PDB file of C-alpha atoms in Angstrom:
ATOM      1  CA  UNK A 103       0.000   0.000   0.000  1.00 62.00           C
ATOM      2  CA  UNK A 104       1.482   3.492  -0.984  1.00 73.00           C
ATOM      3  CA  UNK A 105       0.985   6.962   1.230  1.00 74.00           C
ATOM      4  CA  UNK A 106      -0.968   9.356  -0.688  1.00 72.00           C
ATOM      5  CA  UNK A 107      -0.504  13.226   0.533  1.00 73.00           C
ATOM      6  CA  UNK A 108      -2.305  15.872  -0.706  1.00 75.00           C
ATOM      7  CA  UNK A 109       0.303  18.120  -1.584  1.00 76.00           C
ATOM      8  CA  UNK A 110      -1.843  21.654  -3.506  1.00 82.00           C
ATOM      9  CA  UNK A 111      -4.907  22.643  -3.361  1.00 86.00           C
ATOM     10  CA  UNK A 112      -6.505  24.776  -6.564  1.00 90.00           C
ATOM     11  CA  UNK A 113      -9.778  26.425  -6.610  1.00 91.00           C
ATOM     12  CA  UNK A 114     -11.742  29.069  -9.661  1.00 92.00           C
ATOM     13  CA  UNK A 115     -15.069  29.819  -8.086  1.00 92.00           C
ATOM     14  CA  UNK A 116     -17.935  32.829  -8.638  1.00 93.00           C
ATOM     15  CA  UNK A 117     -15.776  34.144  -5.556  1.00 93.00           C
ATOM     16  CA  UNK A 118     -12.519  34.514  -7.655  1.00 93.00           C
ATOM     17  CA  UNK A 119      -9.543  32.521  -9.285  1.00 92.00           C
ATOM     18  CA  UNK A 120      -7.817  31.467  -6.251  1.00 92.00           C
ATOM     19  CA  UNK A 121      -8.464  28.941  -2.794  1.00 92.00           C
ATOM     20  CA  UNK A 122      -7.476  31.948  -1.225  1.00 93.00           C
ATOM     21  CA  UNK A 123     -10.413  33.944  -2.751  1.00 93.00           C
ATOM     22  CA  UNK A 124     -12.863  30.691  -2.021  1.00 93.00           C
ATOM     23  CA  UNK A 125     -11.669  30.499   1.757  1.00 95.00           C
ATOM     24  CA  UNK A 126     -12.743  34.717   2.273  1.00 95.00           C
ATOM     25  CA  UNK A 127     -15.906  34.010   0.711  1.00 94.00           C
ATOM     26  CA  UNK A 128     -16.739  30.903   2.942  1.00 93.00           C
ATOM     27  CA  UNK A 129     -15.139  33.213   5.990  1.00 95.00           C
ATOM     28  CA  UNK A 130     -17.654  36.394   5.344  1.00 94.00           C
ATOM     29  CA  UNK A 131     -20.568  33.676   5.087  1.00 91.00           C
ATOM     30  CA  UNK A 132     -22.410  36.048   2.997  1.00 91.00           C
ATOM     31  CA  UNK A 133     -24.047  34.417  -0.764  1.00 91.00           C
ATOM     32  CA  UNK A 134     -22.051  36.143  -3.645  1.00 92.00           C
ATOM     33  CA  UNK A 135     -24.274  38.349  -5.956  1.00 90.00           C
ATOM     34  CA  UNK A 136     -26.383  36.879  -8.587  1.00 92.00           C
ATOM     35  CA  UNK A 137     -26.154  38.122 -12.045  1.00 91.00           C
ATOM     36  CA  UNK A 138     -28.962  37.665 -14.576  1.00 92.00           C
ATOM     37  CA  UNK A 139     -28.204  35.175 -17.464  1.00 88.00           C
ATOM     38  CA  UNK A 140     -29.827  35.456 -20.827  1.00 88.00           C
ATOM     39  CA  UNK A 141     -31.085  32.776 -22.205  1.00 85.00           C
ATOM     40  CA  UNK A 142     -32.240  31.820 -25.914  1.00 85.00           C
ATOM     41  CA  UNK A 143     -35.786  31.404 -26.303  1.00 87.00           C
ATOM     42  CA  UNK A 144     -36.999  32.581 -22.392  1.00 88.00           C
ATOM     43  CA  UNK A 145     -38.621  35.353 -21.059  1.00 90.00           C
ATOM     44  CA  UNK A 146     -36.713  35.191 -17.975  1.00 91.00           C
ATOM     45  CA  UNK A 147     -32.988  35.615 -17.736  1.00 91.00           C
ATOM     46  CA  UNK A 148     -30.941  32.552 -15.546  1.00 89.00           C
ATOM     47  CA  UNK A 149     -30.009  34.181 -11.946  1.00 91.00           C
ATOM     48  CA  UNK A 150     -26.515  32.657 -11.886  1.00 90.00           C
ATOM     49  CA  UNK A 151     -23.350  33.227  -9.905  1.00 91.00           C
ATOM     50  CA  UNK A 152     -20.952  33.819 -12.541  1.00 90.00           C
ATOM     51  CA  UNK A 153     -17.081  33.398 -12.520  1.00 92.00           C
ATOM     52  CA  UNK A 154     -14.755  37.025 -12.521  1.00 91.00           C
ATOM     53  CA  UNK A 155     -12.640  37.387 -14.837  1.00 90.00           C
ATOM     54  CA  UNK A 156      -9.468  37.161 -13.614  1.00 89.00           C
ATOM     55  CA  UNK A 157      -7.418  40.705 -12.569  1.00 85.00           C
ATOM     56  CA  UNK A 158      -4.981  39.788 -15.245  1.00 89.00           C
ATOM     57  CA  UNK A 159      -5.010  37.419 -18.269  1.00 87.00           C
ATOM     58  CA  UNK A 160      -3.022  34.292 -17.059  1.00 87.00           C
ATOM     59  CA  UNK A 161       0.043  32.980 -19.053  1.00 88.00           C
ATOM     60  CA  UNK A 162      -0.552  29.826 -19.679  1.00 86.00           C
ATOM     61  CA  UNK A 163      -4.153  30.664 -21.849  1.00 86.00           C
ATOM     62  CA  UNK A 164      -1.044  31.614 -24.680  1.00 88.00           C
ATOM     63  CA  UNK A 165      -0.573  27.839 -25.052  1.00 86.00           C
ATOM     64  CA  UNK A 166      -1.310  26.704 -28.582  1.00 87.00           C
ATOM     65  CA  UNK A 167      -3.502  23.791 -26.972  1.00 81.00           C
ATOM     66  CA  UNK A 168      -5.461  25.971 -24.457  1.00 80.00           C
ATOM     67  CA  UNK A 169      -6.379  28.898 -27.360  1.00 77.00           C
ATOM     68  CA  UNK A 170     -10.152  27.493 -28.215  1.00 79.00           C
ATOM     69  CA  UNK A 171     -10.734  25.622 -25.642  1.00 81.00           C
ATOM     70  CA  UNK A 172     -14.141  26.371 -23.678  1.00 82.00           C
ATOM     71  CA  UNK A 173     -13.848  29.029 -19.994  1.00 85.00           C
ATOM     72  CA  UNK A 174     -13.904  25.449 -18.145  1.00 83.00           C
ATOM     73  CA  UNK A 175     -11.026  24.281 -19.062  1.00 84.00           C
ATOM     74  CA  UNK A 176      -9.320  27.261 -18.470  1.00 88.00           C
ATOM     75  CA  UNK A 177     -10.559  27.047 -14.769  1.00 89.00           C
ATOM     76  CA  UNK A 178      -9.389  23.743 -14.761  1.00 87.00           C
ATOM     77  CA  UNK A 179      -6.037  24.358 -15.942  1.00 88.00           C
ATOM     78  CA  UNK A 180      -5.936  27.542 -13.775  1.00 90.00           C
ATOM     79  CA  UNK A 181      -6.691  25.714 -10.742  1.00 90.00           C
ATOM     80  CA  UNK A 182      -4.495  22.331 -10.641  1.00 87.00           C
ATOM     81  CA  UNK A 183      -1.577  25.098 -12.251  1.00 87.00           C
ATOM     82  CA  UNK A 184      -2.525  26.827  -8.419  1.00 89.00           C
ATOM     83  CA  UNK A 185      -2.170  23.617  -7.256  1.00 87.00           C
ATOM     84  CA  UNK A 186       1.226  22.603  -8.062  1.00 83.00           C
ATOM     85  CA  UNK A 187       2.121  26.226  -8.283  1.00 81.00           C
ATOM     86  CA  UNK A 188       4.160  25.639  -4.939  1.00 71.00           C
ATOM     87  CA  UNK A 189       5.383  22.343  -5.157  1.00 71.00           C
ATOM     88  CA  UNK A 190       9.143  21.983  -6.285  1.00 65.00           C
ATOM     89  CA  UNK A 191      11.079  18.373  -6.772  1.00 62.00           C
ATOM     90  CA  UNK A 192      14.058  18.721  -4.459  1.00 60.00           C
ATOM     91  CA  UNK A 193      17.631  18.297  -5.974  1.00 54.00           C
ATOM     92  CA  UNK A 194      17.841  15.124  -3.211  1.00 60.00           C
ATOM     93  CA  UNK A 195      14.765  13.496  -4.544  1.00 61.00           C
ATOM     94  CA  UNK A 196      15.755  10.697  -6.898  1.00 66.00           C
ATOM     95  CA  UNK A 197      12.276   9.045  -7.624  1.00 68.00           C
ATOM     96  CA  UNK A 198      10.505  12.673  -7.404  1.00 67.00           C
ATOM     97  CA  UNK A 199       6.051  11.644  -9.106  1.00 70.00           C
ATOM     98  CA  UNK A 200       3.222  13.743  -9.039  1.00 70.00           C
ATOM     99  CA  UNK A 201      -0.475  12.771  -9.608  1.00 71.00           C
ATOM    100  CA  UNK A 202      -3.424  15.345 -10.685  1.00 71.00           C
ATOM    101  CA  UNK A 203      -6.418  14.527  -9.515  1.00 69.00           C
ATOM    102  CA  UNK A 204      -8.689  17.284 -10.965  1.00 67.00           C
ATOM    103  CA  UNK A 205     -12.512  17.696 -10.405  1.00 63.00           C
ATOM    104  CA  UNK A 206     -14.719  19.156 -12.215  1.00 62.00           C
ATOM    105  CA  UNK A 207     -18.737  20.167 -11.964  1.00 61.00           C
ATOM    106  CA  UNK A 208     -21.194  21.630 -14.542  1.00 60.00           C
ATOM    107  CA  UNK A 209     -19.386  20.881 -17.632  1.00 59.00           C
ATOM    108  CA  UNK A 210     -21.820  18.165 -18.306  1.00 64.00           C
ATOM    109  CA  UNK A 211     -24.419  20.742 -17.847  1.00 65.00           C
ATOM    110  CA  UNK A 212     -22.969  23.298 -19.745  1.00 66.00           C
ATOM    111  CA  UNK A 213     -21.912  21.439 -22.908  1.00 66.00           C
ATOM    112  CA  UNK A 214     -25.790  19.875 -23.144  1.00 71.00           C
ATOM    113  CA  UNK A 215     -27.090  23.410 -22.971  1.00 69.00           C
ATOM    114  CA  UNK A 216     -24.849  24.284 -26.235  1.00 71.00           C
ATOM    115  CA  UNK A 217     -26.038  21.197 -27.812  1.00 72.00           C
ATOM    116  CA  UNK A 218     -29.728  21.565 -27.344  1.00 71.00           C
ATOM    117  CA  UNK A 219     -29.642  24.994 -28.701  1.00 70.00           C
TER     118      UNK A 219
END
């Protein structure tokens, strides 16, 4: 049996693209606004919490593979790239792995949405 630690955490959320951003948000306890979210063919927009934009446009969105890829990937990759962000091998460590386990929500939901309309 191998010891599994978790080493990073990672987090893009409607409070921001950071776990530090997540962790104030859980702290002040208070529900983060709503924004209305059109939708084709209702009356009513969607009330949604919607995802900032980040302050500035991260680096790694330059990648050739990340260029057309849909905003939940780029949370993805912004949030196990927080994850591991930290983490360094040592010089000293000869048999130096790393596993990503990354989760995702919605994307399902999302992805249906663009194919029913």
């Amino acid at each position: 049996m191998s010891r599994i630690f978790v080493a990073g955490l990672g987090a893009v959320s409607p409070a921001g693209w950071n776990v530090a951003a997540l962790r104030q948000a859980l702290v002040v306890g208070e529900p983060l606004p709503v924004q209305p979210l059109a939708r084709p063919g209702w009356d009513q927009p969607l009330r949604a919490r919607l995802v900032p934009n980040p302050p500035t446009r991260p680096e790694f969105l330059a990648h050739p593979r990340l260029r057309r890829t849909s905003p939940i990937t780029h949370y993805a990759a912004a949030a196990a790239l927080e994850a591991v962000g930290q983490m360094r091998p040592q010089a000293a460590a000869k048999n130096f792995r790393l596993g990503v386990v990354a989760c995702l929500q919605s994307g399902c939901v999302q992805y249906s949405c663009r194919f029913y309309e």
